[in-house]
Short mmCIF file of C-alpha atoms in Angstrom, two decimals:
data_model
loop_
_atom_site.label_atom_id
_atom_site.label_comp_id
_atom_site.label_asym_id
_atom_site.label_seq_id
_atom_site.Cartn_x
_atom_site.Cartn_y
_atom_site.Cartn_z
CA UNK Z 28 -167.34 170.92 6.68
CA UNK Z 29 -164.58 171.53 9.21
CA UNK Z 30 -165.18 175.28 9.27
CA UNK Z 31 -168.93 174.74 9.70
CA UNK Z 32 -168.43 172.33 12.63
CA UNK Z 33 -166.02 174.68 14.38
CA UNK Z 34 -168.35 177.60 13.77
CA UNK Z 35 -171.37 175.76 15.18
CA UNK Z 36 -169.41 174.69 18.28
CA UNK Z 37 -168.19 178.25 18.85
CA UNK Z 38 -171.69 179.73 18.49
CA UNK Z 39 -173.16 177.19 20.92
CA UNK Z 40 -170.47 177.80 23.54
CA UNK Z 41 -170.71 181.58 23.13
CA UNK Z 42 -174.49 181.37 23.46
CA UNK Z 43 -174.25 179.30 26.64
CA UNK Z 44 -171.76 181.74 28.16
CA UNK Z 45 -173.95 184.67 27.19
CA UNK Z 46 -176.95 183.01 28.81
CA UNK Z 47 -175.01 182.68 32.07
CA UNK Z 48 -174.14 186.39 32.17
CA UNK Z 49 -177.68 187.39 31.16
CA UNK Z 50 -179.23 185.27 33.90
CA UNK Z 51 -176.88 186.70 36.52
CA UNK Z 52 -177.64 190.25 35.39
CA UNK Z 53 -181.42 189.76 35.42
CA UNK Z 54 -181.50 188.09 38.83
CA UNK Z 55 -179.06 190.45 40.54
CA UNK Z 56 -180.49 192.17 43.63
CA UNK Z 57 -179.29 193.48 46.99
CA UNK Z 58 -179.60 190.83 49.68
CA UNK Z 59 -177.90 189.86 52.90
CA UNK Z 60 -174.54 188.14 52.34
CA UNK Z 61 -175.69 184.94 54.05
CA UNK Z 62 -178.64 184.60 51.68
CA UNK Z 63 -176.52 185.42 48.64
CA UNK Z 64 -173.85 182.92 49.67
CA UNK Z 65 -176.34 180.10 50.21
CA UNK Z 66 -178.42 180.68 47.11
CA UNK Z 67 -175.41 181.52 44.97
CA UNK Z 68 -173.69 178.31 45.96
CA UNK Z 69 -176.67 176.26 44.83
CA UNK Z 70 -176.92 178.14 41.54
CA UNK Z 71 -173.22 177.79 40.86
CA UNK Z 72 -173.37 174.07 41.56
CA UNK Z 73 -176.12 173.44 39.03
CA UNK Z 74 -174.61 175.78 36.46
CA UNK Z 75 -171.31 173.96 36.79
CA UNK Z 76 -172.98 170.57 36.33
CA UNK Z 77 -174.93 171.84 33.31
CA UNK Z 78 -171.88 173.40 31.67
CA UNK Z 79 -169.83 170.27 32.36
CA UNK Z 80 -172.44 168.09 30.64
CA UNK Z 81 -172.59 170.54 27.73
CA UNK Z 82 -168.79 170.55 27.39
CA UNK Z 83 -168.64 166.75 27.41
CA UNK Z 84 -171.33 166.52 24.71
CA UNK Z 85 -169.55 169.09 22.52
CA UNK Z 86 -166.25 167.25 23.00
CA UNK Z 87 -167.77 163.90 21.97
CA UNK Z 88 -169.41 165.44 18.91
CA UNK Z 89 -166.17 167.19 17.99
CA UNK Z 90 -164.29 163.89 18.09
CA UNK Z 91 -166.68 162.64 15.40
CA UNK Z 92 -167.03 165.75 13.24
CA UNK Z 93 -163.62 167.35 13.32
CA UNK Z 94 -160.67 165.79 11.45
CA UNK Z 95 -158.52 164.69 14.37
CA UNK Z 96 -155.87 162.56 12.76
CA UNK Z 97 -156.56 159.24 14.51
CA UNK Z 98 -160.28 159.53 13.68
CA UNK Z 99 -159.42 160.33 10.07
CA UNK Z 100 -157.04 157.37 9.89
CA UNK Z 101 -159.74 155.03 11.21
CA UNK Z 102 -162.25 156.31 8.66
CA UNK Z 103 -159.90 156.07 5.66
CA UNK Z 104 -158.41 152.69 6.56
CA UNK Z 105 -154.85 151.40 6.08
CA UNK Z 106 -152.72 153.23 3.54
CA UNK Z 107 -152.07 151.50 0.23
CA UNK Z 108 -149.36 153.97 -0.78
CA UNK Z 109 -146.75 155.74 1.36
CA UNK Z 110 -145.05 158.90 0.15
CA UNK Z 111 -141.88 160.12 1.86
CA UNK Z 112 -141.81 163.93 2.00
CA UNK Z 113 -138.63 165.81 2.88
CA UNK Z 114 -138.90 169.57 3.27
CA UNK Z 115 -135.90 171.87 3.15
CA UNK Z 116 -135.20 175.49 2.32
CA UNK Z 117 -136.98 176.02 -0.04
CA UNK Z 118 -138.48 172.92 -1.69
CA UNK Z 119 -140.35 169.67 -1.10
CA UNK Z 120 -138.82 166.33 -2.14
CA UNK Z 121 -141.44 163.60 -2.67
CA UNK Z 122 -140.65 159.92 -3.18
CA UNK Z 123 -143.53 159.78 -5.67
CA UNK Z 124 -145.29 162.53 -7.60
CA UNK Z 125 -147.86 160.31 -9.31
CA UNK Z 126 -150.55 158.97 -6.98
CA UNK Z 127 -153.68 156.83 -7.42
CA UNK Z 128 -157.17 158.26 -7.14
CA UNK Z 129 -159.61 156.86 -4.58
CA UNK Z 130 -156.96 155.09 -2.48
CA UNK Z 131 -155.62 155.87 0.98
CA UNK Z 132 -152.29 157.71 0.84
CA UNK Z 133 -149.96 158.25 3.80
CA UNK Z 134 -147.53 161.17 3.63
CA UNK Z 135 -144.56 160.76 6.01
CA UNK Z 136 -143.44 164.35 6.38
CA UNK Z 137 -140.14 165.57 7.83
CA UNK Z 138 -137.60 168.37 7.47
CA UNK Z 139 -133.82 168.57 7.20
CA UNK Z 140 -133.39 172.11 8.54
CA UNK Z 141 -136.20 174.21 10.08
CA UNK Z 142 -139.94 173.92 10.59
CA UNK Z 143 -141.99 174.08 7.40
CA UNK Z 144 -145.68 173.84 6.63
CA UNK Z 145 -146.89 171.09 4.29
CA UNK Z 146 -150.19 172.26 2.84
CA UNK Z 147 -151.93 170.43 -0.02
CA UNK Z 148 -154.23 172.37 -2.36
CA UNK Z 149 -156.62 170.62 -4.72
CA UNK Z 150 -157.10 171.33 -8.44
CA UNK Z 151 -159.74 173.93 -7.47
CA UNK Z 152 -157.23 175.84 -5.34
CA UNK Z 153 -158.81 174.93 -1.99
CA UNK Z 154 -156.71 173.45 0.82
CA UNK Z 155 -157.47 169.76 1.41
CA UNK Z 156 -154.79 168.74 3.92
CA UNK Z 157 -152.03 170.17 6.09
CA UNK Z 158 -149.37 169.15 8.59
CA UNK Z 159 -146.02 170.37 9.87
CA UNK Z 160 -142.61 169.34 8.56
CA UNK Z 161 -140.31 169.26 11.57
CA UNK Z 162 -136.59 168.37 11.82
CA UNK Z 163 -135.98 165.12 13.66
CA UNK Z 164 -139.66 164.13 13.66
CA UNK Z 165 -142.04 162.50 11.18
CA UNK Z 166 -145.64 163.66 10.95
CA UNK Z 167 -148.05 161.32 9.20
CA UNK Z 168 -150.81 162.84 7.06
CA UNK Z 169 -153.38 160.36 5.72
CA UNK Z 170 -155.40 161.43 2.69
CA UNK Z 171 -157.75 159.97 0.09
CA UNK Z 172 -158.00 161.92 -3.16
CA UNK Z 173 -161.26 161.46 -5.08
CA UNK Z 174 -160.65 164.12 -7.72
CA UNK Z 175 -157.98 163.52 -10.39
CA UNK Z 176 -155.72 166.39 -11.33
CA UNK Z 177 -152.68 168.35 -10.24
CA UNK Z 178 -152.35 169.11 -6.54
CA UNK Z 179 -150.03 171.89 -5.41
CA UNK Z 180 -147.95 172.14 -2.25
CA UNK Z 181 -147.27 175.31 -0.32
CA UNK Z 182 -145.23 175.99 2.79
CA UNK Z 183 -147.51 177.79 5.24
CA UNK Z 184 -144.88 178.24 7.97
CA UNK Z 185 -142.45 181.16 7.70
CA UNK Z 186 -139.10 179.47 7.10
CA UNK Z 187 -136.77 182.05 5.60
CA UNK Z 188 -136.27 184.49 2.75
CA UNK Z 189 -137.48 182.03 0.11
CA UNK Z 190 -140.65 181.04 1.98
CA UNK Z 191 -143.12 182.60 -0.51
CA UNK Z 192 -141.60 180.56 -3.32
CA UNK Z 193 -141.53 177.20 -1.52
CA UNK Z 194 -144.01 175.19 -3.57
CA UNK Z 195 -144.35 171.79 -5.20
CA UNK Z 196 -146.89 169.56 -6.89
CA UNK Z 197 -148.00 166.02 -7.58
CA UNK Z 198 -150.53 164.40 -9.87
CA UNK Z 199 -153.50 162.23 -8.93
CA UNK Z 200 -154.92 160.02 -11.67
CA UNK Z 201 -156.63 156.68 -12.20
CA UNK Z 202 -153.46 155.15 -13.68
CA UNK Z 203 -151.10 156.70 -11.13
CA UNK Z 204 -149.28 154.68 -8.51
CA UNK Z 205 -145.65 154.14 -7.81
CA UNK Z 206 -144.51 157.03 -9.94
CA UNK Z 207 -143.39 154.93 -12.92
CA UNK Z 208 -145.00 155.81 -16.23
CA UNK Z 209 -147.66 153.56 -17.71
CA UNK Z 210 -147.38 155.24 -21.10
CA UNK Z 211 -146.21 153.30 -24.15
CA UNK Z 212 -147.10 149.96 -22.61
CA UNK Z 213 -145.35 150.74 -19.34
CA UNK Z 214 -142.02 151.48 -20.96
CA UNK Z 215 -142.09 155.11 -20.05
CA UNK Z 216 -140.95 158.04 -22.17
CA UNK Z 217 -137.60 157.92 -23.85
CA UNK Z 218 -135.85 157.99 -27.22
CA UNK Z 219 -136.87 154.40 -27.92
CA UNK Z 220 -140.46 154.70 -26.71
CA UNK Z 221 -143.40 154.00 -29.01
CA UNK Z 222 -141.36 152.05 -31.52
CA UNK Z 223 -138.55 154.57 -31.68
CA UNK Z 224 -140.80 157.56 -32.28
CA UNK Z 225 -140.11 159.09 -28.92
CA UNK Z 226 -142.63 161.06 -26.89
CA UNK Z 227 -144.96 163.62 -28.34
CA UNK Z 228 -148.61 164.50 -28.92
CA UNK Z 229 -148.98 161.80 -31.55
CA UNK Z 230 -146.99 159.15 -29.66
CA UNK Z 231 -148.57 155.81 -28.73
CA UNK Z 232 -151.27 156.09 -31.34
CA UNK Z 233 -152.27 159.61 -30.38
CA UNK Z 234 -152.42 158.92 -26.66
CA UNK Z 235 -149.09 160.66 -25.98
CA UNK Z 236 -146.79 159.72 -23.13
CA UNK Z 237 -147.60 160.60 -19.50
#
């Protein structure tokens, strides 16, 4: 949707600019300077007014269609879960790696060394969100995940020799939340889980531990 909106805006602006040049070329003729100055001034005035109105309309539409962060925040509503993200060479540290589906999540993203990119890719491999991780500054990325699954993180800002390998992941699921396991009645996975049977494919009556 974002790419389509940007593409449409670009085509419209390019078309308007092309129309200006085409009109000037078609109406060009040799006239006395006084006549050209007077008529040209009137034409420029109306072209300027028209282009100004067009630019304002495109700007207003862009504020609605494009994902400027404050518009996105207003649409998604207050965050129910906040995840602290610390980027460093060459990894991402998340305060929670298990998140709820269908709820508003706020990622507070920062860095301890250099600038990093914080790009989130969905289970289908397509990018769904991105912001910068900057030292001494916190960027807030607000998201709402509607598709359960494993989401991967990639640094998309060149940050050093290990940049290509700077990745991470988190899981989005209906039972996800604070990061604590809900398996085995909320007791989590451990040697004493599931009545002492531990964690495995047959644990918790076949449901396994997650």
